[in-house]
CSV table of C-alpha atoms in Angstrom, one decimal:
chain,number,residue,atom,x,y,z
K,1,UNK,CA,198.4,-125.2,65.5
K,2,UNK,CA,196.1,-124.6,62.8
K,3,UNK,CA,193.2,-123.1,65.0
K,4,UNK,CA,196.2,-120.5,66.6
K,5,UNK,CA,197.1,-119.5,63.6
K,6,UNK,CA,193.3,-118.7,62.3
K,7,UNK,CA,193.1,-116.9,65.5
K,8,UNK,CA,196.2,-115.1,65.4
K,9,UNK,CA,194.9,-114.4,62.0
K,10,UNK,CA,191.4,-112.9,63.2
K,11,UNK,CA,193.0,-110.9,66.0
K,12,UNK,CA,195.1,-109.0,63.1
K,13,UNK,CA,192.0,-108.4,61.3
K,14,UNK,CA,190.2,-106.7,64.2
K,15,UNK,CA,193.1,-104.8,65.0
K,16,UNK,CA,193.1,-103.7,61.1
K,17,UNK,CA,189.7,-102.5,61.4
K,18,UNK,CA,189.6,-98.5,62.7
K,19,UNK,CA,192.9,-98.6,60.2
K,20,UNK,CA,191.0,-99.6,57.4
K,21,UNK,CA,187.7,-97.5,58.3
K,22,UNK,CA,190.2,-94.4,58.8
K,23,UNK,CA,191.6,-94.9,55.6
K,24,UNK,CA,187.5,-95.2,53.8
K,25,UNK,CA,187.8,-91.6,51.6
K,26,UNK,CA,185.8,-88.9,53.1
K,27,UNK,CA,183.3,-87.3,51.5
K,28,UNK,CA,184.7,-83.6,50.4
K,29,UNK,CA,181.9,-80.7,51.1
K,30,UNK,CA,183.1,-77.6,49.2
K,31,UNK,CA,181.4,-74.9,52.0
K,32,UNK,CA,180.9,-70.9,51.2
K,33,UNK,CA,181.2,-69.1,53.9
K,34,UNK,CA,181.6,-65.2,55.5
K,35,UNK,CA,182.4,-66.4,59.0
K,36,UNK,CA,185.8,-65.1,60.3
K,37,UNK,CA,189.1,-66.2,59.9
K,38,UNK,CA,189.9,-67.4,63.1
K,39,UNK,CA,186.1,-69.3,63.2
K,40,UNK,CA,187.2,-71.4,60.4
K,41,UNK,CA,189.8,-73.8,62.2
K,42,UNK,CA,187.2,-74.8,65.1
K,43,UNK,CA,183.9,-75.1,63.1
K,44,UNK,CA,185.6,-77.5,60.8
K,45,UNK,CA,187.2,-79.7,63.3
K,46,UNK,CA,183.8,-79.6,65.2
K,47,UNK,CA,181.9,-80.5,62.6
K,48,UNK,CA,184.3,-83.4,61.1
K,49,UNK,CA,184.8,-85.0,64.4
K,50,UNK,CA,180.7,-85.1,64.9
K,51,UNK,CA,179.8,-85.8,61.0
K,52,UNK,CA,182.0,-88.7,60.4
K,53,UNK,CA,183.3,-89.2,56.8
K,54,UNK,CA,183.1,-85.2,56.2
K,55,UNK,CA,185.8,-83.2,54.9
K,56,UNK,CA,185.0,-79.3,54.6
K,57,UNK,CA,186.9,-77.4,52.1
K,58,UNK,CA,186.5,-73.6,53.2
K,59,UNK,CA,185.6,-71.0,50.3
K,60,UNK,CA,185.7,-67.6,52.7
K,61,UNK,CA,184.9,-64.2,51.5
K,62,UNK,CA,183.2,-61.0,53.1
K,63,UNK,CA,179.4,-61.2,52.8
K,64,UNK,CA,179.0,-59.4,50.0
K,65,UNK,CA,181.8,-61.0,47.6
K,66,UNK,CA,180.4,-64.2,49.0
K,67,UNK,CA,177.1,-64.0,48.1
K,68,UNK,CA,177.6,-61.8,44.2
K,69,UNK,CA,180.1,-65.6,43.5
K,70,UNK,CA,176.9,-67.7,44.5
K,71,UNK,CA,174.7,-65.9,42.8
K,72,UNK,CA,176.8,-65.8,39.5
K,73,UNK,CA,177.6,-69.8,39.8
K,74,UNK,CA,173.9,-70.2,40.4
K,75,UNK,CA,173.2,-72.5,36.6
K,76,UNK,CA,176.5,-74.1,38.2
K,77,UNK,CA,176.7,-74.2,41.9
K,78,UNK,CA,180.2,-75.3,43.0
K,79,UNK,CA,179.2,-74.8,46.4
K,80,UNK,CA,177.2,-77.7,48.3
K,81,UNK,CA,176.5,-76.0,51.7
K,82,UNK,CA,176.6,-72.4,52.7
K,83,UNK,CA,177.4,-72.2,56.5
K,84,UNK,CA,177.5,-68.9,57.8
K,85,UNK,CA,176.0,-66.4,55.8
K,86,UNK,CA,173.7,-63.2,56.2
K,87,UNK,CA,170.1,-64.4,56.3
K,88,UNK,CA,169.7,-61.2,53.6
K,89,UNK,CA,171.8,-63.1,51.5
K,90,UNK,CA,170.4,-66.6,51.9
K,91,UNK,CA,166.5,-64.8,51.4
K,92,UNK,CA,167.5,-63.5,47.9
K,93,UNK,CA,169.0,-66.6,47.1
K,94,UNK,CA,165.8,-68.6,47.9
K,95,UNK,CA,163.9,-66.3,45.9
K,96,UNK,CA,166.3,-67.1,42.9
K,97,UNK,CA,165.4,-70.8,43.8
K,98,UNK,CA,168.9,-71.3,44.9
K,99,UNK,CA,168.5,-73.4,48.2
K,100,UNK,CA,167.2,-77.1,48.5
K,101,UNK,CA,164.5,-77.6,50.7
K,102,UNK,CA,165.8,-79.7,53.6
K,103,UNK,CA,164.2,-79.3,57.3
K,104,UNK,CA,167.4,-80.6,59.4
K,105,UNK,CA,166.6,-82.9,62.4
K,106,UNK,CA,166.0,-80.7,65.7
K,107,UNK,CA,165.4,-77.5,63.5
K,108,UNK,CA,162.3,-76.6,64.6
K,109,UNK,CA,163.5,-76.1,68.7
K,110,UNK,CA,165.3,-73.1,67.3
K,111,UNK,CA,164.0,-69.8,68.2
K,112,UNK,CA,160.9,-69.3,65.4
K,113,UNK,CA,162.8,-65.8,63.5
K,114,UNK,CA,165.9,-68.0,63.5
K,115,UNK,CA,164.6,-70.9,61.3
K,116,UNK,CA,162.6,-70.4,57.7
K,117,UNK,CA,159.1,-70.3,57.8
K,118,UNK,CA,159.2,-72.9,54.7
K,119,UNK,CA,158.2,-76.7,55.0
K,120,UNK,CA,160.1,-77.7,54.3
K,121,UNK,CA,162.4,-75.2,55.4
K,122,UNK,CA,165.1,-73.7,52.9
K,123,UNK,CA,167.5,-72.1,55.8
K,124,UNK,CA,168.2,-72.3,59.7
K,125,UNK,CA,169.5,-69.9,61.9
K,126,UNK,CA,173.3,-69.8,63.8
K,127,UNK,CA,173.7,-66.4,65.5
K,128,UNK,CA,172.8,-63.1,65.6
K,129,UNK,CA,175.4,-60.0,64.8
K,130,UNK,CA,174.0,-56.4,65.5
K,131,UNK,CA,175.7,-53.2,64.4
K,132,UNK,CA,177.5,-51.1,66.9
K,133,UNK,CA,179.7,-48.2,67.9
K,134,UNK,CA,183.2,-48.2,68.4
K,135,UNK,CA,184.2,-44.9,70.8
K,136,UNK,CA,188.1,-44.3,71.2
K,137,UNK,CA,187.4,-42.9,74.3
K,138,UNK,CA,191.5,-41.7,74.1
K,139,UNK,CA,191.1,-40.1,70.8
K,140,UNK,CA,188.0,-38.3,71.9
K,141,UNK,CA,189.7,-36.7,74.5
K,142,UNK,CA,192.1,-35.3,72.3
K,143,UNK,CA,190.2,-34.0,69.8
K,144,UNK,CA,187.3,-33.2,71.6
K,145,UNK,CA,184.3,-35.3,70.5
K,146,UNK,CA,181.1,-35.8,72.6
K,147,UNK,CA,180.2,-39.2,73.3
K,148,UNK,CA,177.3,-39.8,71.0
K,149,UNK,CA,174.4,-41.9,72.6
K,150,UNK,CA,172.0,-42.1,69.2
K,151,UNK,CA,172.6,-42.4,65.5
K,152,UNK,CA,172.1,-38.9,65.0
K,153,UNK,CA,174.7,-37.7,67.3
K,154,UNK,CA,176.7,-38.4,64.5
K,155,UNK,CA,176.0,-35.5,62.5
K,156,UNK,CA,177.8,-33.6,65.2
K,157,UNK,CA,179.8,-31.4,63.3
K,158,UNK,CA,182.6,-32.8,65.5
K,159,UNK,CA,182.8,-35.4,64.0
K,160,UNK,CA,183.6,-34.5,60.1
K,161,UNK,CA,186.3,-36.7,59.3
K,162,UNK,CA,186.4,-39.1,62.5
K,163,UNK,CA,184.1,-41.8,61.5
K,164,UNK,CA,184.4,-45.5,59.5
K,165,UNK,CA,181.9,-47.7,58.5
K,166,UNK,CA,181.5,-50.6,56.1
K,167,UNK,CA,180.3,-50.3,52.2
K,168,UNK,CA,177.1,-52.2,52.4
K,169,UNK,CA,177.9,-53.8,48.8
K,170,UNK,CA,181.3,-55.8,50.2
K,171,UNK,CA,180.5,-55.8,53.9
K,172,UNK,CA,177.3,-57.6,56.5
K,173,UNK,CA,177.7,-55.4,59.1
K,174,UNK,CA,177.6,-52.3,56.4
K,175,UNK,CA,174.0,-53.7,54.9
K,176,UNK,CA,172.8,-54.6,58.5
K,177,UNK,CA,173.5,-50.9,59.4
K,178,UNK,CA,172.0,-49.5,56.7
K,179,UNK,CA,168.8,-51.9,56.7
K,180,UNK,CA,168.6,-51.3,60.4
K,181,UNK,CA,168.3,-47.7,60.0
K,182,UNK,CA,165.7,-48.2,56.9
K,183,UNK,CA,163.4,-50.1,59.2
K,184,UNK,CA,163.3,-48.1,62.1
K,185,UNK,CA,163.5,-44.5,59.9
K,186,UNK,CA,161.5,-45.5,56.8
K,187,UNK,CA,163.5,-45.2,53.5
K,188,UNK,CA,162.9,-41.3,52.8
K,189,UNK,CA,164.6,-40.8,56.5
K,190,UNK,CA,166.7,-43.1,55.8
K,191,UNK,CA,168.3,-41.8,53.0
K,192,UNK,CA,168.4,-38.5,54.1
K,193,UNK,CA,170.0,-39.2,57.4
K,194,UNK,CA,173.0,-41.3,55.3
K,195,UNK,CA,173.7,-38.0,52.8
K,196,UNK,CA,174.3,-35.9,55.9
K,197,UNK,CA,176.5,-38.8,57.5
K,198,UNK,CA,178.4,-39.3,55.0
K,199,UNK,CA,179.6,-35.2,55.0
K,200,UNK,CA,181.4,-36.5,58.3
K,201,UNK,CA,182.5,-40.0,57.2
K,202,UNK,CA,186.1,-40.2,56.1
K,203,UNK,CA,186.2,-44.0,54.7
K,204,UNK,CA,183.8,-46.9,53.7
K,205,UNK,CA,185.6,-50.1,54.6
K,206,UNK,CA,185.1,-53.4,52.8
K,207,UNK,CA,185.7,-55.3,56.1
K,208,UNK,CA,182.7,-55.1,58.8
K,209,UNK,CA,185.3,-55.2,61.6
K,210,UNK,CA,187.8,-52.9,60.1
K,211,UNK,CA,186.2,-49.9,61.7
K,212,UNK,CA,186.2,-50.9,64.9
K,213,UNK,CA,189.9,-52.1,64.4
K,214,UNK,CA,190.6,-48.3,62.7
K,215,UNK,CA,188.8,-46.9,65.8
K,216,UNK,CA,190.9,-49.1,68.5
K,217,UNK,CA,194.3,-48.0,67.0
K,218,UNK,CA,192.8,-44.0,67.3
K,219,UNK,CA,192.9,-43.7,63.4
K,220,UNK,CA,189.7,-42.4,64.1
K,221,UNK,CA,187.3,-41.1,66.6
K,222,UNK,CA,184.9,-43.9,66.3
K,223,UNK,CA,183.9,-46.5,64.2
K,224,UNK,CA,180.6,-48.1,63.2
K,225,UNK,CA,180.8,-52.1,62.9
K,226,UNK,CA,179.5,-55.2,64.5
K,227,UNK,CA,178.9,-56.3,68.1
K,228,UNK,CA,181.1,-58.9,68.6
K,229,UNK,CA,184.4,-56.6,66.8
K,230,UNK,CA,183.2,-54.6,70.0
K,231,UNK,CA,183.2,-56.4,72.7
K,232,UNK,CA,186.1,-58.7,71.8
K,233,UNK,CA,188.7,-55.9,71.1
K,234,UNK,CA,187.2,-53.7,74.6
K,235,UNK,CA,188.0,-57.3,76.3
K,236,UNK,CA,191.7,-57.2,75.1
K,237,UNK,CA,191.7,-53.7,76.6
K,238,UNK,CA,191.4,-51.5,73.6
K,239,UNK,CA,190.8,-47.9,74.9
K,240,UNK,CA,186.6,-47.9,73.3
K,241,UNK,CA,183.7,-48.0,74.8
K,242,UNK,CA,180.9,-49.7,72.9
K,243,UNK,CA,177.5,-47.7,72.4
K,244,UNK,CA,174.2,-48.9,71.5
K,245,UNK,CA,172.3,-46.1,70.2
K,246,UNK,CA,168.8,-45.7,72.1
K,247,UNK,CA,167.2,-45.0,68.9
K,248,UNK,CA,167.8,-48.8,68.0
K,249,UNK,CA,170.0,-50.9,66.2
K,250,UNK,CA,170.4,-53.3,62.9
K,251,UNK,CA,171.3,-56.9,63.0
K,252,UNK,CA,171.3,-59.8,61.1
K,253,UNK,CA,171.3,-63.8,61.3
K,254,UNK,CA,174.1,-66.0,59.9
K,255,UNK,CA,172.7,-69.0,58.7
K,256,UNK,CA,173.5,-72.3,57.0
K,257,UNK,CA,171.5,-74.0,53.6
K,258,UNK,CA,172.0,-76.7,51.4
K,259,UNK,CA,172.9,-75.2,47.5
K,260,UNK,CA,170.2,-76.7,45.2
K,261,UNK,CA,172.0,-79.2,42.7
K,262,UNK,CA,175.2,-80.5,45.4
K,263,UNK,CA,176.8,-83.6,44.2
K,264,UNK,CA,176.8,-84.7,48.0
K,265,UNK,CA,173.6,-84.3,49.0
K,266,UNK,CA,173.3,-87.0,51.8
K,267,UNK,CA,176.5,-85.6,53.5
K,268,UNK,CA,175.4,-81.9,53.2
K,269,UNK,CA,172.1,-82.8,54.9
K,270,UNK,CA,174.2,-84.5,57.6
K,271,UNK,CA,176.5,-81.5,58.1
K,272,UNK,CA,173.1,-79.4,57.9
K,273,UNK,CA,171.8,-81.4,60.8
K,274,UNK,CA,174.6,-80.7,63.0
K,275,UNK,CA,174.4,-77.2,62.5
K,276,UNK,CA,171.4,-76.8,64.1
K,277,UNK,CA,172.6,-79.0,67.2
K,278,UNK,CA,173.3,-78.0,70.7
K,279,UNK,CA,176.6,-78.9,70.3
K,280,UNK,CA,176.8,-76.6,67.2
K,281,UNK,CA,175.2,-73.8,69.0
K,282,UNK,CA,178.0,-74.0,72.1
K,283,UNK,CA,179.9,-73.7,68.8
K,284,UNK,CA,178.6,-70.5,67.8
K,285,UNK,CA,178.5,-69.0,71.5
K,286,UNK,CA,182.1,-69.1,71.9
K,287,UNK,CA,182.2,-66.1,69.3
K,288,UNK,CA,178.8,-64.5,69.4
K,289,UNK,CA,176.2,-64.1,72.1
K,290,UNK,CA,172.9,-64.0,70.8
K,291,UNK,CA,172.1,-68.0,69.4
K,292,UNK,CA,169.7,-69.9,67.8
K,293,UNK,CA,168.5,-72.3,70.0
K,294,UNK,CA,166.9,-71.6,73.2
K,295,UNK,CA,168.6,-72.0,76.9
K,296,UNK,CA,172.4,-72.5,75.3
K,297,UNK,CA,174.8,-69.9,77.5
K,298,UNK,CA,177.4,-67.9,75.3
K,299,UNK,CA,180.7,-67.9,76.8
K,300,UNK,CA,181.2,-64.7,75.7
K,301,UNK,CA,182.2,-61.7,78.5
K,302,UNK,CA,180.9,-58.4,78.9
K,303,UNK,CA,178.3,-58.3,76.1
K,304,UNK,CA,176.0,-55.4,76.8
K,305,UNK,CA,172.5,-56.2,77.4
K,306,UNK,CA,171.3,-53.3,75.6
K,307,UNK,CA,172.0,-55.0,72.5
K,308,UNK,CA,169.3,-57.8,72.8
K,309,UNK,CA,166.7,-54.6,73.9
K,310,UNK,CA,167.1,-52.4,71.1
K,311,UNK,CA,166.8,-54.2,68.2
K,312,UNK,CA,165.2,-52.4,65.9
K,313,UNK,CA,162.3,-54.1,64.0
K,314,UNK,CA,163.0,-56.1,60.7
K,315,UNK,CA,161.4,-57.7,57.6
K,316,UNK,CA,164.3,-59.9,56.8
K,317,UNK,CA,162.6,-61.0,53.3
K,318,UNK,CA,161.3,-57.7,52.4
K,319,UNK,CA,164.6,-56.0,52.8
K,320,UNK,CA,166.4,-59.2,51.1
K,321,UNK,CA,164.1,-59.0,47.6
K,322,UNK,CA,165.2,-55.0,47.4
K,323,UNK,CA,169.1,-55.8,48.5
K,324,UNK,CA,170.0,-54.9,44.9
K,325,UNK,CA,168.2,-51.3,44.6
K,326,UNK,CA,169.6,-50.3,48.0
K,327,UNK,CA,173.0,-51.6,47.2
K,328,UNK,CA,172.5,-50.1,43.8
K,329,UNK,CA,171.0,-46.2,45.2
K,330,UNK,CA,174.0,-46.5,47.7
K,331,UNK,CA,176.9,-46.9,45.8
K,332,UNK,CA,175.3,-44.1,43.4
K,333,UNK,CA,175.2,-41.9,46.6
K,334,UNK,CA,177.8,-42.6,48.2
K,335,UNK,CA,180.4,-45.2,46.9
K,336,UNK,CA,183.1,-41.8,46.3
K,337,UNK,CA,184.8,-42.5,49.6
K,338,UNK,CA,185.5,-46.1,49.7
K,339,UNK,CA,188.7,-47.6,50.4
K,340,UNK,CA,190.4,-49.1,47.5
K,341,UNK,CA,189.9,-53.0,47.1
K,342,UNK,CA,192.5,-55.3,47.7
């Protein structure tokens, strides 16, 4: 009697156990972040079912909003992880010696530009975003535009009044565009080109997608904004057509770091080390198409090749440590046609 009841008594332990080890408190990661809205839900169940014990709590912002909050909390970081932020933004905040030096397990089979060249390293590499064109092929017809094949088709008087693109300050894909055309112009051209673009630009969003969203609904002829915006709403069967320009094209890497002073180191490093996984990376490539690590397939349909072939060529750090003056000489410029903020 007394040895079934001991057993009895041991069988309801064991059956207690996953119970008990669900109910163990989790571990809390307060992660900043500019990924999309609709990316939020799957990276955090992805990354709490593979780190176990992790719970992320989301802090999301546009690039720009993101990255002036970590900056200012920087004698007080609330954040513990950044995960999916402009590598721009992640190089000044290394040279403000923001980020803990952590090399995550696996990190160096990622694609060398994709990973910091550090030891140990300060950020790795998620995916790549590139700026693009969005052409309402409807509204063109209309009102007569020419499809333009290079950035400076855009100074088409045609087009005075029919073009969006993001404010660099607020918006990725606006500082991507305009670093993109500082590295393949050289600043002088650079500049020059922007003050006659913006005699035919009729709003600066704060939202890198919104122009390609403006352009799909034929607010306006065309809209300058990211890649993926592309390809995503020309796959829902909005009425644009998506054009590289042959004179080549900006882009940026989202990346993920460790905030120098977390209160949860060890878990940050683990959530770190997942992000550089496969797994993580057939993560990224349900929403973007150009990944960190080598020989993982994007599911993502009908993303032109061109992209990938006309990149233009980019000092990531150089253009990080001077983020400030352009940001600064641009809004000087240019800042007059914004949209309001929110």
């Amino acid at each position: 009697m007394q040895r079934r009841v001991l057993n009895a008594a041991l069988a309801l332990a064991c059956a207690m156990l996953p119970a008990l080890a669900s109910a163990q408190p989790r571990t809390r990661l307060t992660v900043y972040t500019a990924l999309e809205n609709e990316q939020l839900a799957p990276f955090k169940q992805a990354a709490e079912a593979a780190v176990p014990g992790v719970e992320i709590a989301w802090v999301r912002d546009s690039t720009g909003v993101i990255t002036a909050r970590l900056i200012a909390e920087r004698q007080n970081p609330r954040a513990d992880l950044v995960w999916g932020l402009s590598v721009f933004s992640l190089l000044q905040m290394e040279a403000l010696s923001m980020l803990e030096p952590y090399t995550p397990a696996g990190a160096e089979a990622l694609r060398p530009n994709f990973r910091s060249d550090r030891s140990p390293m300060t950020w790795t590499g998620m995916d790549a975003f590139v700026s693009a064109i969005c052409f309402n092929t409807m509204v063109a017809q209309q009102r007569g535009l020419p499809r333009p094949g290079t950035w400076a088709d855009l100074l088409n008087p045609a087009f005075r009044g029919q073009i969006a693109m993001p404010n660099p300050a607020s918006s990725g894909t606006g500082f991507l565009t305009v670093a993109g055309w500082i590295g393949s112009m050289g600043a002088e051209r650079a500049w020059d080109y922007m003050t006659k673009l913006h005699g035919n630009m009729q709003v600066y969003t704060h939202s890198g997608s919104a122009p390609c969203n403006n352009a799909a609904r034929g607010e306006y002829g065309l809209g300058i904004s990211l890649d993926m915006r592309a390809v995503t709403l020309k796959n829902q069967g909005a009425p644009v057509e998506i054009i590289v320009p042959t004179d080549g094209v900006g882009f940026d890497l989202e990346g993920t770091a460790i905030l120098r002073g977390s209160r949860n180191m060890e878990a940050a490093r683990k959530l770190a080390d997942f992000a550089v996984t496969r797994a993580a990376n057939e993560l990224y490539g349900r929403f973007y198409a150009v990944l960190a690590l080598p020989g993982v397939q994007a599911a993502v349909r009908g993303y032109p090749a061109e992209f990938e072939q006309r990149l233009v060529s980019q000092d990531f750090r150089e253009v990080a440590l001077k983020r400030d003056e352009i940001l600064r000489d641009w809004a000087a410029r240019f800042d007059g046609k914004s949209a309001p903020r929110n």
